[in-house]
Coordinates of C-alpha atoms in Angstrom, one line a residue:
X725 CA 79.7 136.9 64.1
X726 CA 79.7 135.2 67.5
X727 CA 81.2 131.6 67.4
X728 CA 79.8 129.1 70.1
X729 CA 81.8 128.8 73.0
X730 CA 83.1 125.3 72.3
X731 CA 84.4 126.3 69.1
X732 CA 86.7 128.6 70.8
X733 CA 90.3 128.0 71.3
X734 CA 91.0 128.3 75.4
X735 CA 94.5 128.6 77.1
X736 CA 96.4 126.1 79.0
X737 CA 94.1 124.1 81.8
X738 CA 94.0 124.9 85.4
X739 CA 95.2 128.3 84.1
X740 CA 98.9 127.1 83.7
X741 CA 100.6 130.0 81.3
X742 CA 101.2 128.1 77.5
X743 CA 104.7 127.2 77.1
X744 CA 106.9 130.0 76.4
X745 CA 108.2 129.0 73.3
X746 CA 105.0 128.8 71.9
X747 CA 104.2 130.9 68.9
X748 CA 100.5 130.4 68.5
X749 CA 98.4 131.1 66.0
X750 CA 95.9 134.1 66.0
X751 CA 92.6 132.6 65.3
X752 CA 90.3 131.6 68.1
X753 CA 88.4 129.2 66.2
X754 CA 89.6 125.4 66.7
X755 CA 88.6 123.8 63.6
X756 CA 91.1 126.0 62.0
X757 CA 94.2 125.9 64.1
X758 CA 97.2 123.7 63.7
X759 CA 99.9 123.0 65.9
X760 CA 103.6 122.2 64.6
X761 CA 105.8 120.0 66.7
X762 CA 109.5 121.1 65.5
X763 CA 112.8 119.8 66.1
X764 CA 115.0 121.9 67.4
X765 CA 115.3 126.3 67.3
X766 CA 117.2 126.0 64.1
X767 CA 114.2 124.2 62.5
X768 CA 112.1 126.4 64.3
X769 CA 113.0 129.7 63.2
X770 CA 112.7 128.8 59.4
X771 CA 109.5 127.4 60.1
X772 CA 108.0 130.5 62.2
X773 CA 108.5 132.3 59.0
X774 CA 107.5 129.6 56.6
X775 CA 103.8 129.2 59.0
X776 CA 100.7 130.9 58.4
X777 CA 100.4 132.9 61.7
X778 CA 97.1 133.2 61.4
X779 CA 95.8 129.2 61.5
X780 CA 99.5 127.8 62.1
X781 CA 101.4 127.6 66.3
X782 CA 104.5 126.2 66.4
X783 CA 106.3 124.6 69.4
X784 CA 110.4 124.3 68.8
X785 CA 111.2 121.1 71.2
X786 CA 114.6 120.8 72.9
X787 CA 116.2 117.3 71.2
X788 CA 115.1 113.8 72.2
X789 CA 111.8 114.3 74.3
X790 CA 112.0 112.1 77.5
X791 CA 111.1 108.3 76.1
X792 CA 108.1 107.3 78.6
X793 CA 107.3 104.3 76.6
X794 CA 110.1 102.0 77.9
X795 CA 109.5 103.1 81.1
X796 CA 105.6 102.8 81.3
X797 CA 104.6 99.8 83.7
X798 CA 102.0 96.9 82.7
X799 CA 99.0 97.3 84.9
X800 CA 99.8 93.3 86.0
X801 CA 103.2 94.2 87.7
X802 CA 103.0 93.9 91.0
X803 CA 104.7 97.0 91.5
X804 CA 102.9 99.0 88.9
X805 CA 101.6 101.8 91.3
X806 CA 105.0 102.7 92.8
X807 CA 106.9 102.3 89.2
X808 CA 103.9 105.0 87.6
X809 CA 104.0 107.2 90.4
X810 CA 108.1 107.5 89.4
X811 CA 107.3 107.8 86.5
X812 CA 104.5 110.7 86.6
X813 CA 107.6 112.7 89.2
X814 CA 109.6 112.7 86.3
X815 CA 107.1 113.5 83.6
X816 CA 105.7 116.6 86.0
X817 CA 109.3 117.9 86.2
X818 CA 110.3 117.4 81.9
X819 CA 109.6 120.7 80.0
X820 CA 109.1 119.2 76.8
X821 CA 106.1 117.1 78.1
X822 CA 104.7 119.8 79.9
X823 CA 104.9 122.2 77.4
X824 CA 102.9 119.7 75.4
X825 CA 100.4 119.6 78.0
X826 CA 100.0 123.0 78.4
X827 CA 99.8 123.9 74.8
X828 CA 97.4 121.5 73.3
X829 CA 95.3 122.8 76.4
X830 CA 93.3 119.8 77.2
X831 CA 94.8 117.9 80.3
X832 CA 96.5 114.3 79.6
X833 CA 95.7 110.5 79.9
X834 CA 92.8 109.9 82.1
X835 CA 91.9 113.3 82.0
X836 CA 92.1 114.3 78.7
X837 CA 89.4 116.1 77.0
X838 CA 89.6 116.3 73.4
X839 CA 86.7 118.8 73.1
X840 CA 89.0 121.0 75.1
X841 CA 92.4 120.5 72.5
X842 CA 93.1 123.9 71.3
X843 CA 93.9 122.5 68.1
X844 CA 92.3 120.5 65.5
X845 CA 95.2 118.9 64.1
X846 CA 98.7 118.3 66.2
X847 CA 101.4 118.0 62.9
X848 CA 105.3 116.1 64.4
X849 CA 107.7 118.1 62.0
X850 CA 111.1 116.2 62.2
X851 CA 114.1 115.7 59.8
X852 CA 113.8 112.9 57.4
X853 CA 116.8 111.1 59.2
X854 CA 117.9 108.5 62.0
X855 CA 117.1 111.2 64.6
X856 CA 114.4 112.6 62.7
X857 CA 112.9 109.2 63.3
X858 CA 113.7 108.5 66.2
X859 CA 112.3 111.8 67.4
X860 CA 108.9 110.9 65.6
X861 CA 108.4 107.6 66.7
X862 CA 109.0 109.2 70.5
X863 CA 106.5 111.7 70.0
X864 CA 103.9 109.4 69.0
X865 CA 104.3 107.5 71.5
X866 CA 103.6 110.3 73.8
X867 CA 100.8 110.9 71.9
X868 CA 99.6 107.6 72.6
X869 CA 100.2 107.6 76.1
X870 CA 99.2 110.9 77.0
X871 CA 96.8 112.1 74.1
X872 CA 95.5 108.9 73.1
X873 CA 92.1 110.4 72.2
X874 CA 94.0 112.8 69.1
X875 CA 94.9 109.4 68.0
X876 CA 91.8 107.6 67.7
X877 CA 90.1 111.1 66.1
X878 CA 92.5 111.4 63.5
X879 CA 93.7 114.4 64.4
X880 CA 98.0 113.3 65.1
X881 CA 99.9 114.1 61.9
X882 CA 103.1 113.5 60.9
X883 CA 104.3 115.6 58.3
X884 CA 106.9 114.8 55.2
X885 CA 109.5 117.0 53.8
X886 CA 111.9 116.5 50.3
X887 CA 114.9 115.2 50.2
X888 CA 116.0 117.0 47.2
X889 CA 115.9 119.8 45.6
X890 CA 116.9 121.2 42.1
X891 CA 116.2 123.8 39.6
X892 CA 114.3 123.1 36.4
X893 CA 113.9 126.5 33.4
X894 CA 114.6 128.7 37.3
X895 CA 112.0 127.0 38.6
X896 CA 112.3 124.8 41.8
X897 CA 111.3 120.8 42.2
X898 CA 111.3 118.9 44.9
X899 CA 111.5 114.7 45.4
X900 CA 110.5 113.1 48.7
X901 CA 112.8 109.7 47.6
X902 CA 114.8 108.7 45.1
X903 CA 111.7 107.2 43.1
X904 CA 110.2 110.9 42.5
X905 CA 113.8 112.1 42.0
X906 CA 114.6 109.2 39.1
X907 CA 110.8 110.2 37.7
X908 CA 111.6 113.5 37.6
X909 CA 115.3 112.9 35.7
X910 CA 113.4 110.9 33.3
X911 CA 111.1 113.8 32.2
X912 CA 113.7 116.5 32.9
X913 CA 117.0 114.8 32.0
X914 CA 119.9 114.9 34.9
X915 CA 119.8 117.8 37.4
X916 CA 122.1 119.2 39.8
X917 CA 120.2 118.1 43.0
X918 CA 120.4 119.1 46.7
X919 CA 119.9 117.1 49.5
X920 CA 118.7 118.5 52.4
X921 CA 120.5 116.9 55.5
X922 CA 117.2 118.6 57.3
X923 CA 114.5 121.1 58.4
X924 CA 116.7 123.4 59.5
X925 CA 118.7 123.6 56.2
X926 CA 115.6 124.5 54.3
X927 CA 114.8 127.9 53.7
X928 CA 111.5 129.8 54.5
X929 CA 109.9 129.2 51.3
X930 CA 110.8 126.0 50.8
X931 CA 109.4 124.9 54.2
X932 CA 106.5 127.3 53.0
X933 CA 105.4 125.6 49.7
X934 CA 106.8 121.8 50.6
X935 CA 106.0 121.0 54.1
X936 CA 103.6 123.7 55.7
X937 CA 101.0 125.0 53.0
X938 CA 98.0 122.7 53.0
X939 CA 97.3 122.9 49.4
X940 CA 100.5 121.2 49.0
X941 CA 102.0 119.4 52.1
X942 CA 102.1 116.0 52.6
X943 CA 100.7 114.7 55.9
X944 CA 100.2 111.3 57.0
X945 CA 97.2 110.5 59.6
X946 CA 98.7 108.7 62.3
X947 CA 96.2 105.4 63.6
X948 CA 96.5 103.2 66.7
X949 CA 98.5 100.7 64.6
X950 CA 101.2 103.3 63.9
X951 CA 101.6 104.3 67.6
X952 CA 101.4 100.4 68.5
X953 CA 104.7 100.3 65.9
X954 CA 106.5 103.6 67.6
X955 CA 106.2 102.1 71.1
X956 CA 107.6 98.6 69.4
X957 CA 110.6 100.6 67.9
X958 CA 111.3 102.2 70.9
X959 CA 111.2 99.4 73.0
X960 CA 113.4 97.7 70.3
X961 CA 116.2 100.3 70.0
X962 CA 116.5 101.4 73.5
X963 CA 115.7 98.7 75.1
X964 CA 118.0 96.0 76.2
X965 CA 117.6 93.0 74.3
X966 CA 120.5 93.2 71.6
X967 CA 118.6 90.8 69.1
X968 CA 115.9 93.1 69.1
X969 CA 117.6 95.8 68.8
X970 CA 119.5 94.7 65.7
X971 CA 116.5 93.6 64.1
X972 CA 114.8 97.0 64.5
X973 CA 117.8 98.8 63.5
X974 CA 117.7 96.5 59.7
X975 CA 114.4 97.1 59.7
X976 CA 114.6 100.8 60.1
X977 CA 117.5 100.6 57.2
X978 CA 115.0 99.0 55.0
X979 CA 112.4 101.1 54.9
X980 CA 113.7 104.9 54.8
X981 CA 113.5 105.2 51.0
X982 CA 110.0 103.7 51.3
X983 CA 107.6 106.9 52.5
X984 CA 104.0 106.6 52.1
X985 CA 102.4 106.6 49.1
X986 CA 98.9 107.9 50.6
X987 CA 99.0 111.7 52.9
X988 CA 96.2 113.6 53.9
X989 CA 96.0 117.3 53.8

């Protein structure tokens, strides 16, 4: 059966190649595909087994992506046109962003097209630490800046992944905090747990059933408010006001054991 031209999944605009450590996904319909933002090769090569090559691409990025948010200028300063040109030079020459650009397929800022994204859902994979974090918060911010149109369709993910792990009757359980981890002690009695110090320590299967299978996963739709909150702590922990910057940091202490109650699939 013939789909529509619009449904189809196109390459990188302008013709630019797609990003060669891209592993995309096979099918060419867009309602379908995903796209995986991972942290690190190490991450990555779990997760290129763990993925469903068939609806599931997966772009390993190199580290901390370049942080445009601190440097993006208000459109009241009067040097606001020499500060984003700067700013676009050093965009045009980062491989992460560009890769970004090129594999989502559907230009950036003012000229993005979201009938043109290659993917119906773009899913931020990162460790469930301080860089983990960080890492997220920077890449929602790009999607704010660049992609802001993913944003307000819904269609920006985060995704979470256990902490623990343990072994009930040969059986494996997982707990995303130490609330599910307590509940599950209470109706198993104590377990010999293991903490996963991140994505690149899990295994293919467990990436599989826990963080990538959508009958399982846990993703939270990111909103405007949530990219309004990564720019704030960015701005906050790399900026260079250093009551700011300690309030962020408490705040970020505060809330890692509190991950969202509500995820989408």
């Amino acid at each position: 059966q013939l789909r529509k031209a619009s449904e189809k999944r196109g390459r990188a605009p302008k013709s630019q190649p797609l990003p060669t450590k891209l592993k995309d996904c096979q099918t060419e319909d867009r309602s379908e595909a995903e796209l995986f933002l991972v942290e690190g090769d190490s991450a990555g090569g779990s997760a290129d087994v763990a993925r469903n090559p068939q609806t599931q691409a997966l772009l390993p990025l190199r580290g901390k992506v370049l942080n445009i948010n601190q440097d993006w200028p208000e459109e009241s300063d009067s040097r606001y046109a020499y500060k984003m040109e700067k700013l676009q030079e050093r965009m045009e020459k980062n491989l992460e962003i560009q890769s970004l650009i090129n594999a989502i397929g559907a230009g950036s800022q003012d000229m993005f097209d979201l009938e043109e994204a290659r993917y119906s859902k773009v899913i931020i994979m990162a460790d469930a630490d301080d860089d983990g974090f960080h890492i997220e918060a920077l890449l929602i911010g790009i999607g704010f800046r660049m992609f802001r149109a993913l944003i307000e369709d819904g269609r920006l993910y985060t995704a979470k992944s256990p902490l623990y792990r343990a072994v009930v009757k040969s059986e494996a359980v997982y707990a995303f905090n130490m609330a599910e981890r307590e509940a599950l002690e209470e109706i198993h009695g104590e377990l010999s747990w293991t903490r996963f110090k991140g994505l690149g320590e899990m295994n293919a299967d467990d990436l599989r059933d826990q963080v990538m299978d959508p009958t399982r996963r846990r993703l939270v739709r990111i909103t405007m408010d949530d990219a309004n909150e990564a720019e704030y702590q960015i701005n906050a922990m790399l900026g260079k006001d250093p009551e700011l910057k300690w309030q962020a940091v408490m705040e970020s202490m505060g809330s890692q054991d509190e991950l969202d109650s509500e995820f989408a699939l």
